[in-house]
Short mmCIF file of C-alpha atoms and ligand atoms in Angstrom, two decimals:
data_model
loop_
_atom_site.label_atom_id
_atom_site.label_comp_id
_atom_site.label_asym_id
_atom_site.label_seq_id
_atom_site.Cartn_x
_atom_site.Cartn_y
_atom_site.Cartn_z
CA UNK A 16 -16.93 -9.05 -5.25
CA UNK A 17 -20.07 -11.21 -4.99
CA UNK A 18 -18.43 -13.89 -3.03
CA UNK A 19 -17.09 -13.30 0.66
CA UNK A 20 -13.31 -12.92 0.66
CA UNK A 21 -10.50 -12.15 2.67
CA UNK A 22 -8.97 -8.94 2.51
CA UNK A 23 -5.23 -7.83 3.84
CA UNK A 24 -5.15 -4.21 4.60
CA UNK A 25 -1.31 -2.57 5.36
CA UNK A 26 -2.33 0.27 8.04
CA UNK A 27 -4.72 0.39 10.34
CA UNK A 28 -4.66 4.13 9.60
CA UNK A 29 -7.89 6.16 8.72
CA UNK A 30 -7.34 4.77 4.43
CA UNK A 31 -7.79 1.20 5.08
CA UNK A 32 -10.09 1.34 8.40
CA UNK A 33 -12.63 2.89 6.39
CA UNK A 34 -11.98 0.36 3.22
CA UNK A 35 -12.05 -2.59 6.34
CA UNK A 36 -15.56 -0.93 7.71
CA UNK A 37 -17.24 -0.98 4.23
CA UNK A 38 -16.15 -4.48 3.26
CA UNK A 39 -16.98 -5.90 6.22
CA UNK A 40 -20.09 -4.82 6.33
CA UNK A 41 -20.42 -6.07 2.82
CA UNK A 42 -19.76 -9.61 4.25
CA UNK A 43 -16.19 -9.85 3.62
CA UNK A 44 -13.54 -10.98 6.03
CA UNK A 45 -10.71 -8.37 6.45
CA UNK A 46 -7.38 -8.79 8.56
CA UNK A 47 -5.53 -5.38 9.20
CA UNK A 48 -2.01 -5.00 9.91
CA UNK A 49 0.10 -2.59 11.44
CA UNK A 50 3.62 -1.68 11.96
CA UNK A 51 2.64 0.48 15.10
CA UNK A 52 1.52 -0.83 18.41
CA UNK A 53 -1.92 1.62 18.11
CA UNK A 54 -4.99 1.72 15.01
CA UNK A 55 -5.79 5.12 13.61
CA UNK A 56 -1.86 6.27 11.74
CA UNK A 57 -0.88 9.71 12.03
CA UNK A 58 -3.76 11.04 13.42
CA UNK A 59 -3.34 9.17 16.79
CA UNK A 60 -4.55 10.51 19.77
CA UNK A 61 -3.79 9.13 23.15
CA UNK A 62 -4.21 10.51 27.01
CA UNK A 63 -0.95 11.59 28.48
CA UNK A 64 -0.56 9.54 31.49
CA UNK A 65 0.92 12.57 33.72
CA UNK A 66 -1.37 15.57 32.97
CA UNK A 67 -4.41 13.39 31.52
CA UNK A 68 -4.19 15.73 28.16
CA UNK A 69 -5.23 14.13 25.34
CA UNK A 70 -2.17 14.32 23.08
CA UNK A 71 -1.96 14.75 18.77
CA UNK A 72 1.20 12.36 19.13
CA UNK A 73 2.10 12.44 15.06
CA UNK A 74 1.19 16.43 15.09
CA UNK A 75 -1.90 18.33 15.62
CA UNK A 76 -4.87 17.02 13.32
CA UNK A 77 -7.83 19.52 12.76
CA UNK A 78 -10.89 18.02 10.94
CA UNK A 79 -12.34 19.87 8.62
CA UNK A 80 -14.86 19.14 5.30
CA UNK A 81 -17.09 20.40 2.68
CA UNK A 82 -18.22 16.77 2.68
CA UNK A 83 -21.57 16.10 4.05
CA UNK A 84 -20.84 12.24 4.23
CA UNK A 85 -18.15 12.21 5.37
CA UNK A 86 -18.69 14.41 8.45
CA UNK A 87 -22.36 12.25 8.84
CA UNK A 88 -19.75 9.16 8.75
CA UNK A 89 -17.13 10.07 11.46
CA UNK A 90 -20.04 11.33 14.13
CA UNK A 91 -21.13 8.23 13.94
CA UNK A 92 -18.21 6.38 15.55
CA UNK A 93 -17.42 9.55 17.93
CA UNK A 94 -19.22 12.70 18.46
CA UNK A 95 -17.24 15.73 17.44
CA UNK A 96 -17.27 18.82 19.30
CA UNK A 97 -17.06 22.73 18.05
CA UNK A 98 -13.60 23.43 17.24
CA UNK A 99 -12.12 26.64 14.96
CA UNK A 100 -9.15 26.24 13.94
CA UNK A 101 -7.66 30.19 15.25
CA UNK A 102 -3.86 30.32 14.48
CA UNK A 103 -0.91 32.76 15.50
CA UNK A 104 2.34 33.52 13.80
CA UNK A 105 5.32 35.08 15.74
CA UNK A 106 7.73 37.03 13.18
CA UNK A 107 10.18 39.87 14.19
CA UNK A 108 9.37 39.44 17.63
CA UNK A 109 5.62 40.37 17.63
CA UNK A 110 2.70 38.09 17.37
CA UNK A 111 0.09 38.22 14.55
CA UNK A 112 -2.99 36.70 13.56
CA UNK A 113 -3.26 33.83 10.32
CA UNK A 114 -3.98 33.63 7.85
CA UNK A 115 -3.39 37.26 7.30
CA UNK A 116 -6.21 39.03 7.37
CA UNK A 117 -7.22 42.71 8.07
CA UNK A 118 -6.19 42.55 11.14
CA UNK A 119 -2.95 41.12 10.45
CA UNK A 120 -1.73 43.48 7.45
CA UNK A 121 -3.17 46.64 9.83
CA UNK A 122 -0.81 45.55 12.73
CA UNK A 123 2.19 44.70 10.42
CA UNK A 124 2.02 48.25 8.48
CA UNK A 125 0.34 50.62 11.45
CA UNK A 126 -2.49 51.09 9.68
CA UNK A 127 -6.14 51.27 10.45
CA UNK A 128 -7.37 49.88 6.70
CA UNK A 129 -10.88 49.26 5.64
CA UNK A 130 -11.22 46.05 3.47
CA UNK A 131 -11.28 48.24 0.45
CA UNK A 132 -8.15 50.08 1.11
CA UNK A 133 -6.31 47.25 2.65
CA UNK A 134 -6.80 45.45 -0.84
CA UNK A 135 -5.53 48.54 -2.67
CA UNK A 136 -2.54 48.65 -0.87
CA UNK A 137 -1.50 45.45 -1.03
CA UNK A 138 -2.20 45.19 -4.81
CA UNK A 139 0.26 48.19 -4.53
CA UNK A 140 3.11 45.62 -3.12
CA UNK A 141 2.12 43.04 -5.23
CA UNK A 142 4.55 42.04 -7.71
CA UNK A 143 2.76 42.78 -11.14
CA UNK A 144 6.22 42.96 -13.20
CA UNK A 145 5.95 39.03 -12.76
CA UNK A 146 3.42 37.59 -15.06
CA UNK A 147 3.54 34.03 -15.37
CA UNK A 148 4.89 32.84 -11.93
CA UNK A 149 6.56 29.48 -12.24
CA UNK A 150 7.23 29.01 -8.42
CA UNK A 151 5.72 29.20 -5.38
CA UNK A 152 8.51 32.94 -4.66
CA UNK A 153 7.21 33.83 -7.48
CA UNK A 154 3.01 33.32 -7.11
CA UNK A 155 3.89 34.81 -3.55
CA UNK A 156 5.55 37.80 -4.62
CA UNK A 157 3.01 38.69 -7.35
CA UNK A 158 0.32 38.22 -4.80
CA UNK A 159 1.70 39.59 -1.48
CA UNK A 160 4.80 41.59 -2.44
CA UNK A 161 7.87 41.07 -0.78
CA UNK A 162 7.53 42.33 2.65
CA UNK A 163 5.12 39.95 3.60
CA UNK A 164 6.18 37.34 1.76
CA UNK A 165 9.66 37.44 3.75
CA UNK A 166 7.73 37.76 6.69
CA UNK A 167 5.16 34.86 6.70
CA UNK A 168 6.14 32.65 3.95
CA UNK A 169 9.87 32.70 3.38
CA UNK A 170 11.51 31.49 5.98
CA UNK A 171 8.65 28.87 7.12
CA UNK A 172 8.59 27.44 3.82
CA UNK A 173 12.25 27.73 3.69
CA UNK A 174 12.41 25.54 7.33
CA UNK A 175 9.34 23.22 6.46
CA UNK A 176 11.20 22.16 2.65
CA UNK A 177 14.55 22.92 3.42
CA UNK A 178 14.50 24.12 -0.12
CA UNK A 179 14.54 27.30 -1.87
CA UNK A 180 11.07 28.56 -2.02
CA UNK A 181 12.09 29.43 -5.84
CA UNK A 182 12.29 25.23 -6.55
CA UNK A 183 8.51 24.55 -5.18
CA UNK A 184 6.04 24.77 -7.70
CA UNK A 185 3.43 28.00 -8.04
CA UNK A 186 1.21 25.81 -7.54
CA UNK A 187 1.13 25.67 -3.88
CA UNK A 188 -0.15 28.78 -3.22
CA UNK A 189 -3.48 28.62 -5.80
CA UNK A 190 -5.22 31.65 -4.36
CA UNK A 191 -4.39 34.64 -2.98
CA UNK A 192 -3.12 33.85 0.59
CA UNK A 193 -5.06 36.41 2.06
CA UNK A 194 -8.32 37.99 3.61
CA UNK A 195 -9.60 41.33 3.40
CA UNK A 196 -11.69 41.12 6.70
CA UNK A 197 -11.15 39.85 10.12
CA UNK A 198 -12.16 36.09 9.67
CA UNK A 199 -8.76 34.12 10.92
CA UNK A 200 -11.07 31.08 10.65
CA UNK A 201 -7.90 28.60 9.49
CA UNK A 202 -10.47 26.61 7.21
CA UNK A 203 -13.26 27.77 4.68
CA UNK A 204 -15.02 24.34 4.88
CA UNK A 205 -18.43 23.95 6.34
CA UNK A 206 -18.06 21.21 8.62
CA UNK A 207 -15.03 21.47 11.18
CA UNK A 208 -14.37 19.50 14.52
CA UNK A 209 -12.86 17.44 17.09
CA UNK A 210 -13.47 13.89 18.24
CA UNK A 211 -14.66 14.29 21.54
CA UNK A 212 -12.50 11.34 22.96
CA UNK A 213 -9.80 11.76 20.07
CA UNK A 214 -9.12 9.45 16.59
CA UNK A 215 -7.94 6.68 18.15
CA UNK A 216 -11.08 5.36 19.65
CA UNK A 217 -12.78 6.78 16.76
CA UNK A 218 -10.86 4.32 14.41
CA UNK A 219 -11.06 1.67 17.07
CA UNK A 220 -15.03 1.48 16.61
CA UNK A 221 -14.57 1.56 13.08
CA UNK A 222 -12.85 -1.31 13.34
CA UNK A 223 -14.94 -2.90 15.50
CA UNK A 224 -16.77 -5.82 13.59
CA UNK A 225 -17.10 -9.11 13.88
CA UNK A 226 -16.07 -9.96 10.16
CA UNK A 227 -12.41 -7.63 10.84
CA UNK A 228 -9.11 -8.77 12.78
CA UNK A 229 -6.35 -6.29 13.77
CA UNK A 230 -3.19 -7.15 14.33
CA UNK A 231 -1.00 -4.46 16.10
CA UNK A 232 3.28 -4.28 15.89
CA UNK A 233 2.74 -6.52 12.90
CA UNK A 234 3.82 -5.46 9.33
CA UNK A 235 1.91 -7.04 5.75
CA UNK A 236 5.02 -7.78 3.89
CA UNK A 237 4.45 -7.42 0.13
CA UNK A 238 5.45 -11.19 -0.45
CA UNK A 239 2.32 -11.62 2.45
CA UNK A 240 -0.08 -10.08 -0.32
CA UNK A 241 -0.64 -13.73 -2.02
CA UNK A 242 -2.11 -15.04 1.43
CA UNK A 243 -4.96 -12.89 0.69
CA UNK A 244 -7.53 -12.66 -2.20
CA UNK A 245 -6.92 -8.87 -2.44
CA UNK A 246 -4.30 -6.36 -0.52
CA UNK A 247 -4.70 -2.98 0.48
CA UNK A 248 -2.13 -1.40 0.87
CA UNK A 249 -1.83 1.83 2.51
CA UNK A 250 2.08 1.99 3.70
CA UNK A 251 4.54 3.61 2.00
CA UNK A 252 4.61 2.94 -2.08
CA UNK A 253 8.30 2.79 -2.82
CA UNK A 254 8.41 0.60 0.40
CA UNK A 255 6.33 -1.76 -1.35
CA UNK A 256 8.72 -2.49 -4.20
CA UNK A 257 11.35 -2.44 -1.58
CA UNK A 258 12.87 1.20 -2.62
CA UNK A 259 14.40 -0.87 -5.22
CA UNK A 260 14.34 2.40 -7.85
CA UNK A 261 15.68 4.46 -4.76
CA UNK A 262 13.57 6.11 -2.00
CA UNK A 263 11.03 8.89 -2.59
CA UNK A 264 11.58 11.93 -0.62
CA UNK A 265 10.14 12.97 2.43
CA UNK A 266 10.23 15.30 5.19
CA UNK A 267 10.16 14.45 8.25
CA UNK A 268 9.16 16.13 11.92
CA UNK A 269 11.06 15.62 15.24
CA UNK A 270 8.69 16.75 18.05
CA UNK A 271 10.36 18.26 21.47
CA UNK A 272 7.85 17.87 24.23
CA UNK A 273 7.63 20.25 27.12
CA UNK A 274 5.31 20.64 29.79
CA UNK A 275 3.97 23.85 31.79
CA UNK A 276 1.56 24.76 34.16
CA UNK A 277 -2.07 26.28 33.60
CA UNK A 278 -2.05 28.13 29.74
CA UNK A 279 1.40 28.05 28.66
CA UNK A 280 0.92 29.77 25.02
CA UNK A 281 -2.71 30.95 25.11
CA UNK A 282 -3.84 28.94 21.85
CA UNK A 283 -3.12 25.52 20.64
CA UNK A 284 -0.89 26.85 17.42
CA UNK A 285 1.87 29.41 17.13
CA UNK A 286 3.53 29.31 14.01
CA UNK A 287 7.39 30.89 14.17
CA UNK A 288 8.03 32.10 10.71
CA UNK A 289 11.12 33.59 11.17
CA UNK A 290 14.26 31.62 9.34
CA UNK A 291 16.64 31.95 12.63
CA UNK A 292 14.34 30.19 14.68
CA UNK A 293 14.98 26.37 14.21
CA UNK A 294 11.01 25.07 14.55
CA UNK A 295 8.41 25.86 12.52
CA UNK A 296 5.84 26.15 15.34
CA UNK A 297 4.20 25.14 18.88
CA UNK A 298 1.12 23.64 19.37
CA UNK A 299 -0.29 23.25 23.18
CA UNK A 300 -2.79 20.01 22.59
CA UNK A 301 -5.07 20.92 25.69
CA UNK A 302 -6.18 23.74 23.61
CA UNK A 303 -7.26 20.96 21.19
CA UNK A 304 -9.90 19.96 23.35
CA UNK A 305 -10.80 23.04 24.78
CA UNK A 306 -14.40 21.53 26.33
CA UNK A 307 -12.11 19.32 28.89
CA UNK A 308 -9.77 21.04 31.43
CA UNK A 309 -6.06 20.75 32.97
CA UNK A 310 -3.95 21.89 35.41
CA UNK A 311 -0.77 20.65 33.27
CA UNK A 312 -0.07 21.39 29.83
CA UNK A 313 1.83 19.54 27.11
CA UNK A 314 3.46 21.39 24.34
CA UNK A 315 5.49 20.10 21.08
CA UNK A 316 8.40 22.28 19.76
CA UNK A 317 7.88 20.85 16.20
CA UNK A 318 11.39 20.70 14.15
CA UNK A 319 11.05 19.93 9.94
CA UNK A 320 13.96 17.52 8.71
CA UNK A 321 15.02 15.81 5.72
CA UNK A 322 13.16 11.82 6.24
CA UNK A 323 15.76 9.05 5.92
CA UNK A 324 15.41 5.29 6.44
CA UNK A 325 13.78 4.38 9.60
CA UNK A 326 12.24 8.13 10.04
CA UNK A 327 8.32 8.62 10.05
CA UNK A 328 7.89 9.65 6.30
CA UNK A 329 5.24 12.92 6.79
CA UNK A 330 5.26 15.14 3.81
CA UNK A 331 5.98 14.30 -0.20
CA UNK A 332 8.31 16.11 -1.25
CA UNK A 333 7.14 17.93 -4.63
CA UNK A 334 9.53 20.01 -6.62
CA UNK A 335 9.73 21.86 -10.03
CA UNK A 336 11.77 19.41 -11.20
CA UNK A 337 9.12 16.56 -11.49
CA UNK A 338 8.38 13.49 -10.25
CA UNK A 339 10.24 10.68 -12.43
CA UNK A 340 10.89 8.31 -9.53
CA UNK A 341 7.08 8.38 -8.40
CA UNK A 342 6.11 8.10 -12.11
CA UNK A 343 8.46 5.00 -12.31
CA UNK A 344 6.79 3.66 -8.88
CA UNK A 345 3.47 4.35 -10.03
CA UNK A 346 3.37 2.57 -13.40
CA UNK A 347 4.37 -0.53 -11.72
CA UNK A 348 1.67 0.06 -8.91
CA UNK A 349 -0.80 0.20 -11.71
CA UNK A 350 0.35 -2.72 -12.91
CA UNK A 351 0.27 -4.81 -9.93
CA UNK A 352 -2.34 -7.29 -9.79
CA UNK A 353 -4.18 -8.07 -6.22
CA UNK A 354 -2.56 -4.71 -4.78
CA UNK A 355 -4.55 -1.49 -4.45
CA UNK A 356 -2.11 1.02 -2.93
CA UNK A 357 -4.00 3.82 -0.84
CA UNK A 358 -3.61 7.14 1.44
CA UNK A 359 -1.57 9.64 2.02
CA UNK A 360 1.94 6.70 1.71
CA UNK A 361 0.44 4.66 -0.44
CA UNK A 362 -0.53 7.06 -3.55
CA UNK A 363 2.15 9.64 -2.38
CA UNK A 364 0.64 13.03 -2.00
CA UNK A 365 -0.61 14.93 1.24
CA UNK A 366 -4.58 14.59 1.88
CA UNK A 367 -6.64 15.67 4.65
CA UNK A 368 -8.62 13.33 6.77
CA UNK A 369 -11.60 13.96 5.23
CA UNK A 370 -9.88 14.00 1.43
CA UNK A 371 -8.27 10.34 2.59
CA UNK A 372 -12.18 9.04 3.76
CA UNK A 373 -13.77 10.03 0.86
CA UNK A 374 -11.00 8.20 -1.64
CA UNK A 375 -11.03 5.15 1.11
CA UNK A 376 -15.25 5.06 0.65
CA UNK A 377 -14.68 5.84 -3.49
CA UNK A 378 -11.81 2.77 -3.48
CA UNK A 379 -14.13 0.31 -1.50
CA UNK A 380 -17.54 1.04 -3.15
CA UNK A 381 -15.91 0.69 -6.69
CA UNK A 382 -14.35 -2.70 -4.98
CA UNK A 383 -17.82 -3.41 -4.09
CA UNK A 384 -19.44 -2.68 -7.23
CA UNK A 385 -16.95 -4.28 -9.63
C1 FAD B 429 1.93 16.65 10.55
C2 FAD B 429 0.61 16.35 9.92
C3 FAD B 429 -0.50 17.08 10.32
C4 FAD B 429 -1.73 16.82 9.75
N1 FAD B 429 -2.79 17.57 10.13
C5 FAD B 429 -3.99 17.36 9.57
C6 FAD B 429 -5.11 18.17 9.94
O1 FAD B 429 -5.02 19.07 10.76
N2 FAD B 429 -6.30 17.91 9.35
C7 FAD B 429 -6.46 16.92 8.40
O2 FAD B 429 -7.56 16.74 7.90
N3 FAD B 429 -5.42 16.12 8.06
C8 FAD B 429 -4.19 16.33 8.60
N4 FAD B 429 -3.13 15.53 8.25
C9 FAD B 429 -3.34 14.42 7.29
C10 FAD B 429 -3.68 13.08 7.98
O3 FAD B 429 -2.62 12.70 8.82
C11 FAD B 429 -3.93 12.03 6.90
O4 FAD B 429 -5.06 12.40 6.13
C12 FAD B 429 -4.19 10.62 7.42
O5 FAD B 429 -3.32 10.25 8.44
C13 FAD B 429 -4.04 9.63 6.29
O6 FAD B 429 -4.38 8.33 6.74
P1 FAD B 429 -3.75 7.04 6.02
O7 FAD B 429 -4.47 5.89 6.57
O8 FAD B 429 -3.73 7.24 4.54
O9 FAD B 429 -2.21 7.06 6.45
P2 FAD B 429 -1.51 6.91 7.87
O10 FAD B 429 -2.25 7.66 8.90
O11 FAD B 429 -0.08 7.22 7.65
O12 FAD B 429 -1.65 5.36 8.21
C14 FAD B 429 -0.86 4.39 7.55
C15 FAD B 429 -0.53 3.32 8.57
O13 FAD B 429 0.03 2.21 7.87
C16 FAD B 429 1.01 1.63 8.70
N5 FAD B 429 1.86 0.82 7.82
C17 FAD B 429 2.67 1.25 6.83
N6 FAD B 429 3.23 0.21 6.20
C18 FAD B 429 2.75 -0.91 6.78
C19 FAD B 429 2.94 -2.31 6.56
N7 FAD B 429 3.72 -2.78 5.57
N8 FAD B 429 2.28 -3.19 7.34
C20 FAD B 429 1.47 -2.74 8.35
N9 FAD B 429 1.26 -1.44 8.60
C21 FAD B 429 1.89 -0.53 7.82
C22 FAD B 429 1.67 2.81 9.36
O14 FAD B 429 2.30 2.41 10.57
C23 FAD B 429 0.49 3.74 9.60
O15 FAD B 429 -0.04 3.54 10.91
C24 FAD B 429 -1.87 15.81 8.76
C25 FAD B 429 -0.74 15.07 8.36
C26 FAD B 429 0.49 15.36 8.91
C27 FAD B 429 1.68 14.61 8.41
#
């Protein structure tokens, strides 16, 4: 790209903002659309007029990174402040501590475990009579054994999928899903944060150059892609082709505010793992930003659901079966010329924020370079 040109970008989401950034500041001119009246995707963050909490409106969004970059890249649009990511899991009608850990295996047998014998024991549930484990039941069963597997896994995975635990691929749960000490730090990464005034403005100020447009409740129709001397597109990938080979699945989330006064849950996620209770967990944002303080508090009963037309699409949908339809998408994607599809919608597959920068800086410098 030695000439300037003008790029389209689909999504004013985290994918092509940081595409837009680098290319702009490369001297090209870039024009981003979006569908939604904000910038920033599903990682919007926005004050809640009543209670002045700043809410996670798509679902709670934790950064986290191993990526030195990448964290050097997002303090410099917004400062992020200490956050550990602590969560709790009611089962059974008591509350325990995630990822299990000591502590949690200690309080769910009665026990008083060292590391050492806590790992014994639990090699003695472990499943070993299963030896090649060809779905995520099984990996968790040869791991964990069954009783915790029913407790913590089963019926969260169960309400999260709506589908048998035995159909999702082993490959889900790569390592063992456990600690043998008292770290419920949610994350191993080094780097791990919040924007002090939340993703939205953070995206805004990426966005902020001279050389880049935005243009918000407007959608980049794939027929729109000519207009421009290259498209990125970062919206959903079977939506591009017009779901013409049928519709990839997805699940999708239904969020049921409520409101309290002062500390209504006493952490900002509490995972319910049991199958009889319809949501998969509450998160309390203020406890997102726990440097700023409320009287009110805003919570989200968070519900899992099949995705059908004119739902937000959140999670692929992977199963043992395979992915034909997204193999039959994909092959045309690659052959599309002026079209790069990107993020989480655009390649289909679930990525972190900071996974989703680094391909967005990979995608543009290549651009750059080539
Ligand atoms: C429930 C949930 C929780 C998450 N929690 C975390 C977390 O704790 N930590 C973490 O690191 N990551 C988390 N993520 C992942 C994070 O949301 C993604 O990494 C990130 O949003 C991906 O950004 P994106 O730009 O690829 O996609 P998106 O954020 O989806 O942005 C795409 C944008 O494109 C727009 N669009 C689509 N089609 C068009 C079109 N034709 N024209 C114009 N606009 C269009 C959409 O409206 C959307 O705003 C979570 C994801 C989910 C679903």
């Amino acid at each position: 790209m030695n000439t300037p040109q003008h790029i389209g970008m689909a999504g004013a989401g985290l994918s092509c903002a940081v595409i837009a950034r680098e290319l702009a500041e490369a001297g090209h001119r870039v024009t981003v659309f979006d569908t939604r009246a904000h910038v920033a995707g599903n990682c919007h963050t926005e004050r809640d007029a009543k209670s002045g909490v700043l809410l996670h409106v798509y679902g709670p969004h934790i950064f986290h990174t191993d990526d030195e970059e990448v964290w050097t890249l997002v303090n410099r649009y917004m400062p992020f402040k200490p956050y550990v990511n602590r969560v709790k899991a009611t089962t059974g009608g008591r509350v325990y501590s995630l990822p299990i850990n000591l502590l949690t295996i200690n309080q769910f047998f009665g026990k008083t475990f060292s590391p050492s014998e806590a790992r014994a024991f639990i090699e003695s549930r472990a499943d070993r009579s299963i030896t090649e484990p060809q779905s995520f039941e099984e990996q968790a069963l040869r791991f964990i054994g069954r009783e915790l597997y029913e407790a913590f896994f089963k019926g969260y995975t169960l309400k999260q999928w709506d589908v048998d635990p035995k159909r999702l691929p082993a490959s889900i749960l790569k390592r063992l899903p456990v600690r043998f000490n008292y770290d419920d730090n949610y994350f191993f990464h080094r780097f791990q944060g919040m924007p002090e005034d939340g993703y939205t403005t953070m995206v805004q100020r990426m966005l902020d150059h001279p050389n880049i447009s935005v243009h918000l409740g407007e959608a980049l129709a794939a027929t729109d892609a000519k207009r421009f001397d290259h498209v990125y597109w970062s919206g959903p990938l079977d939506g591009y082709f017009g779901f013409d080979e049928g519709r990839l699945p997805y699940r999708t989330l239904d969020f049921e505010r409520f409101e309290g006064e002062g500390d209504v849950q006493g952490c900002a996620v509490m995972n319910y793992t049991d199958a009889s209770v319809p949501y998969t967990r509450i998160t309390e944002h203020k406890h997102f930003a726990p440097w700023e303080s409320n009287a009110h508090s805003v919570c989200y009963r968070e519900f899992s659901r099949a995705c059908r037309p004119g739902d937000i699409p959140y999670y692929p949908v992977h199963l043992t079966e395979g992915d034909l339809l997204l193999q039959r998408y994909q092959a045309r994607a690659n052959a599309e010329r002026g079209v790069t599809f990107v993020g989480r919608l655009g390649t289909y597959r679930y990525m972190d924020m900071d996974v989703t920068i680094r391909a967005a800086l990979d995608v543009a410098r290549a651009a750059l370079r080539g």
